[in-house]
Short mmCIF file of C-alpha atoms in Angstrom, two decimals:
data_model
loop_
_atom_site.label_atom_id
_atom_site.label_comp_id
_atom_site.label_asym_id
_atom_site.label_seq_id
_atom_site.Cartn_x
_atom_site.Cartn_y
_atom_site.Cartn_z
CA UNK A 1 -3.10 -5.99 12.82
CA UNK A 2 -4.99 -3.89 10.81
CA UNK A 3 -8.38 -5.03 9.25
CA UNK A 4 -8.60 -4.37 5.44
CA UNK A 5 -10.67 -4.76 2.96
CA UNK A 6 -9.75 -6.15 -0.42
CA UNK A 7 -12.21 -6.48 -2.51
CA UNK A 8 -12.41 -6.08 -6.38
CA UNK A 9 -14.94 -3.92 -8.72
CA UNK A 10 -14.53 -4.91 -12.51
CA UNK A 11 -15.57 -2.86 -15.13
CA UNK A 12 -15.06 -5.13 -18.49
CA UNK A 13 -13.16 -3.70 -21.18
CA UNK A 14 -15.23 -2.19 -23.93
CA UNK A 15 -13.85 -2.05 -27.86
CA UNK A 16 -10.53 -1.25 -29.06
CA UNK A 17 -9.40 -1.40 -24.98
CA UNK A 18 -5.73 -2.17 -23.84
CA UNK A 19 -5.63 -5.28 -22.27
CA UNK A 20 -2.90 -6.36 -19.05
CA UNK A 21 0.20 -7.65 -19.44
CA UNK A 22 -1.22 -11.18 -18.96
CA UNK A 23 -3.02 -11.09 -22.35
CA UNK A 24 -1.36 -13.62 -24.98
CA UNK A 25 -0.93 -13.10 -28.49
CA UNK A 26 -3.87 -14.42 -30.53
CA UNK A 27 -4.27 -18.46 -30.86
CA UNK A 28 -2.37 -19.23 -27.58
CA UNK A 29 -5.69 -20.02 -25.60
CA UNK A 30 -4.94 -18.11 -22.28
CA UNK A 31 -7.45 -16.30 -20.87
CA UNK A 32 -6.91 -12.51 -21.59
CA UNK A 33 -7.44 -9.80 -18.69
CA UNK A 34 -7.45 -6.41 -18.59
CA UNK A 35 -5.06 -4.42 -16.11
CA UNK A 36 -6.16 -3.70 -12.74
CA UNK A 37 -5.75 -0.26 -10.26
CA UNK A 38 -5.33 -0.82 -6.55
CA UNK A 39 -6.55 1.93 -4.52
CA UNK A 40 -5.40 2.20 -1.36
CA UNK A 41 -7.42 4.05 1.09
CA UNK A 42 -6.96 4.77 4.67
CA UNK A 43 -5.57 7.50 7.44
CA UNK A 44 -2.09 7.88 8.24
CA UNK A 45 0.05 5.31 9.64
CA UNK A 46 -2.49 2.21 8.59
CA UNK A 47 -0.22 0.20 6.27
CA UNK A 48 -1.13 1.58 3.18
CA UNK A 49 2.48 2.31 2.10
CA UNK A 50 3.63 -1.28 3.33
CA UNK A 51 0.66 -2.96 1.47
CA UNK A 52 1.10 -0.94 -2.10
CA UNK A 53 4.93 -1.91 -1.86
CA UNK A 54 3.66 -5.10 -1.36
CA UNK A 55 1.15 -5.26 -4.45
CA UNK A 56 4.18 -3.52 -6.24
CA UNK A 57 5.84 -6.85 -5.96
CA UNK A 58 3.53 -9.44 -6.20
CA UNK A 59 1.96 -8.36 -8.96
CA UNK A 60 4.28 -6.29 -10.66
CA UNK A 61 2.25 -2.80 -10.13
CA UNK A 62 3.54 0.84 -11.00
CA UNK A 63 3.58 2.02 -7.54
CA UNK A 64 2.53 5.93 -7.31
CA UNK A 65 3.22 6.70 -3.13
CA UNK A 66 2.52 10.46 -2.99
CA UNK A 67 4.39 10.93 0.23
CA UNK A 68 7.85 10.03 -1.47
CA UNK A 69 7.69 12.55 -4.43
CA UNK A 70 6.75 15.21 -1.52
CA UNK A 71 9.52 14.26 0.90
CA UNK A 72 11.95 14.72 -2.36
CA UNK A 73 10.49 18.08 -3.64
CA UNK A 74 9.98 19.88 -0.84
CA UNK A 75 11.78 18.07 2.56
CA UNK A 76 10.44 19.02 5.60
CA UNK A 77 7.45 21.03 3.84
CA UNK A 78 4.43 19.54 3.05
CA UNK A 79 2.14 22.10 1.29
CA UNK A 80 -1.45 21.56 0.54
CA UNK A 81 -1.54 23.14 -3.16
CA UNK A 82 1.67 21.04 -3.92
CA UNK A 83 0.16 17.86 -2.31
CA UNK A 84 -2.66 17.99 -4.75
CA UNK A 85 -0.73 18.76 -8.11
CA UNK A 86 1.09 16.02 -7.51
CA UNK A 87 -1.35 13.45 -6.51
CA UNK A 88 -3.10 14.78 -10.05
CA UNK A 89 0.56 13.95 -11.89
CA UNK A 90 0.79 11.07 -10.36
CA UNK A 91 -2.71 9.84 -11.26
CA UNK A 92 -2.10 11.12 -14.59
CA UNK A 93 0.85 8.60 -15.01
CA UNK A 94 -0.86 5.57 -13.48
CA UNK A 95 -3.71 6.25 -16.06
CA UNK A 96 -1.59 6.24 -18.76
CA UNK A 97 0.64 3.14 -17.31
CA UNK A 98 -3.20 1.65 -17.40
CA UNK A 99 -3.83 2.30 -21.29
CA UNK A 100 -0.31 0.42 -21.62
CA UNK A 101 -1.90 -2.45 -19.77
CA UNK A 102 0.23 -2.24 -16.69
CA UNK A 103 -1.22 -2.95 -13.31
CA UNK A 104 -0.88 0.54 -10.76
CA UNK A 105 -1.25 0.66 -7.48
CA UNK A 106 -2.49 4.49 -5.88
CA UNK A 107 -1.11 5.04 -2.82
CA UNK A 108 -2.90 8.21 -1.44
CA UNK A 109 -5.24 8.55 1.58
CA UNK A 110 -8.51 9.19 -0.80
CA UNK A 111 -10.40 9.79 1.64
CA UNK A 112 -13.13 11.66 -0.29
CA UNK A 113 -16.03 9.09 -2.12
CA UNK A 114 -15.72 11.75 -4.93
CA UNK A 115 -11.86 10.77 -5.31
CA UNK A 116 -12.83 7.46 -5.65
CA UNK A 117 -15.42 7.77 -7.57
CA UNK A 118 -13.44 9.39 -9.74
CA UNK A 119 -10.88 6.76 -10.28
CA UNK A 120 -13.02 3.89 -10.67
CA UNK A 121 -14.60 5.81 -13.38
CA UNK A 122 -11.49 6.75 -14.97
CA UNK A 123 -10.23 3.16 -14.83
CA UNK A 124 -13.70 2.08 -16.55
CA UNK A 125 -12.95 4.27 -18.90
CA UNK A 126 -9.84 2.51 -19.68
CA UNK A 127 -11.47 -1.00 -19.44
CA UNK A 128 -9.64 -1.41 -16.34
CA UNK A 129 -10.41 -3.57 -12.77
CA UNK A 130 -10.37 -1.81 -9.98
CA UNK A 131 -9.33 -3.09 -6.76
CA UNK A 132 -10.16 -1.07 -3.99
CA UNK A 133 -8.18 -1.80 -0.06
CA UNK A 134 -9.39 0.12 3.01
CA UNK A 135 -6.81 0.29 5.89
CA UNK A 136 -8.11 0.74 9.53
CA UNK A 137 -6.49 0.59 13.00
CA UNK A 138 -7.51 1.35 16.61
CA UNK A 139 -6.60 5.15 17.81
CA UNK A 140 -4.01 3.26 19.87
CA UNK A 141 -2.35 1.09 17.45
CA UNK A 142 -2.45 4.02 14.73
CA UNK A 143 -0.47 6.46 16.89
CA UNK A 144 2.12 3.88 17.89
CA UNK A 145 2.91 2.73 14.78
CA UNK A 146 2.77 6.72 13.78
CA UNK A 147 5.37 6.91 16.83
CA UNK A 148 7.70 4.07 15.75
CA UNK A 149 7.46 5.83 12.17
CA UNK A 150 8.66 9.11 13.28
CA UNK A 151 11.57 7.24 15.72
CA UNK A 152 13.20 4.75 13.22
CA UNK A 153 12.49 6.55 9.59
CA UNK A 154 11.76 10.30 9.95
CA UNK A 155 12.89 10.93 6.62
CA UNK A 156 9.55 9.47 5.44
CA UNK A 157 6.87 10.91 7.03
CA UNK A 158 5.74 14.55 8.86
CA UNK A 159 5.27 15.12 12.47
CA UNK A 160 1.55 14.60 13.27
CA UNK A 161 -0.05 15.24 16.99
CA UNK A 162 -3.02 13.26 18.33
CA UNK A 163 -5.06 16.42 17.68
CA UNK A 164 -4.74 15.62 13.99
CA UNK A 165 -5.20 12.27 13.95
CA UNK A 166 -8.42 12.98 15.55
CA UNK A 167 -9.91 15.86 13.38
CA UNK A 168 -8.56 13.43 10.28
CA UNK A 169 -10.49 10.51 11.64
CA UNK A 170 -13.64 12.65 11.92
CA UNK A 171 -13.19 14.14 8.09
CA UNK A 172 -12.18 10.74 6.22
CA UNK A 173 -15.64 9.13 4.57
CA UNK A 174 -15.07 5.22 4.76
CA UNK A 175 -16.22 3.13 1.72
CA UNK A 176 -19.29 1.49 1.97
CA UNK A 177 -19.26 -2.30 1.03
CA UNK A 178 -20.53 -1.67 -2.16
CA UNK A 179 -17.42 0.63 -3.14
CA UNK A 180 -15.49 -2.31 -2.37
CA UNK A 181 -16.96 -5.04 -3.66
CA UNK A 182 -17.76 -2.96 -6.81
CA UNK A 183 -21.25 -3.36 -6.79
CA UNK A 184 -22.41 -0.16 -5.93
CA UNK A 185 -22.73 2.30 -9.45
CA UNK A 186 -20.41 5.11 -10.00
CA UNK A 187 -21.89 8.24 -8.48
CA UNK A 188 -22.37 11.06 -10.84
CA UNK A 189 -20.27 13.60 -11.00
CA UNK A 190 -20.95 16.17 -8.33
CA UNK A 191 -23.57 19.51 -9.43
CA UNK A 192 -21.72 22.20 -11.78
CA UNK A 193 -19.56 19.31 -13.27
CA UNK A 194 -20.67 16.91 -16.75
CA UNK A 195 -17.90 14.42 -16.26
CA UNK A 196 -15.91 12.97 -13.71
CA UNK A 197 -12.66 13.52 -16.10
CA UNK A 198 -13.64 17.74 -15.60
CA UNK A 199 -13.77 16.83 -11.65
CA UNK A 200 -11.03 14.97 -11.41
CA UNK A 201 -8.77 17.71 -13.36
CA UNK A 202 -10.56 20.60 -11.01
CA UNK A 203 -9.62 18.43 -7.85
CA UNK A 204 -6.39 17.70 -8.88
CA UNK A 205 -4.77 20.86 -11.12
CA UNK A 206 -2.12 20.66 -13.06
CA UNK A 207 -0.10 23.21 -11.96
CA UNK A 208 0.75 24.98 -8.30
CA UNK A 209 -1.78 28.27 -8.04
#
């Protein structure tokens, strides 16, 4: 079983915010809350997919799963410049589905503390909680389930060899405790960048180069 991490940050809504779809109208006396991003982080073949259906359910989240909207544009391609405009559409739409006051749940790798960081600014922005998952597994477990994967639904996924698995493994930077309890600050945006909004849209462009 994989252990995971699922702890919440909270940024409180500031003036004029949109509020979740648990807020009442005025007078009813329930306790208002503002809507809240999962982000699921994690290598290939962790559970992240299974988990962010899972969250889709429970608590009624837009889910955003990159890997589908690849497999249907491009099959059995997967290119990197494609991969990232559509992650940035994607987050784009959960963004906005958070100004509505719907809950979203990400479900990328984010591997990078930038991405992240990123996010859980954005969502602040919005007056939104973040709730931040990491997904780990042994080597062992990971490439069995990545085996099973490729045997019973290969229409979902990409082959992937052990070689891969390994140089990912090395490259992924985990979240610290603090990123997921939320008590560690927001980084600032990297040098050569004033915002995280201008990093995010550099990471993620909006159109294939």
């Amino acid at each position: 079983m994989p252990a995971v991490a699922r702890l919440r940050a909270i940024a409180d809504p500031g003036p004029g915010r949109v509020l979740g779809h648990d807020e009442a109208s005025a007078g009813t006396g329930v306790v208002m809350r503002p809507p809240r991003l999962y982000l699921t982080v994690g290598l290939p073949s962790t559970g992240k997919t299974t988990a962010a259906r899972r969250i889709e359910i429970e608590h009624g989240a837009l889910r955003l799963t990159k890997d589908e909207w690849v497999k249907a544009l491009y099959l059995h391609e997967n290119p990197p410049s494609a991969q990232d405009v559509i992650e940035g559409r994607l987050i784009e739409v959960g963004l906005r589905a958070l100004e509505l006051g719907n809950d979203v749940v990400i479900d990328f790798g984010l591997w990078g503390r930038d991405e992240r960081s990123a996010l859980r600014q954005a969502a602040a922005d919005l007056g939104a909680m973040v709730e931040m998952l990491y997904f780990e597994l042994t080597p062992d477990e990971q490439r069995r389930r990545r085996d099973q994967r490729q045997a019973e639904a290969p229409h979902t996924t990409w082959p992937m060899s052990d070689d891969e698995l390994a140089t990912w493994a090395a490259s992924i930077d985990i979240p610290t405790s603090g990123e997921l309890d939320g008590t560690e600050p927001i980084d600032d945006p990297p040098a050569g960048f004033a915002t995280w909004d201008e990093w995010r849209r550099h990471r993620w462009p909006p159109s294939v180069s």
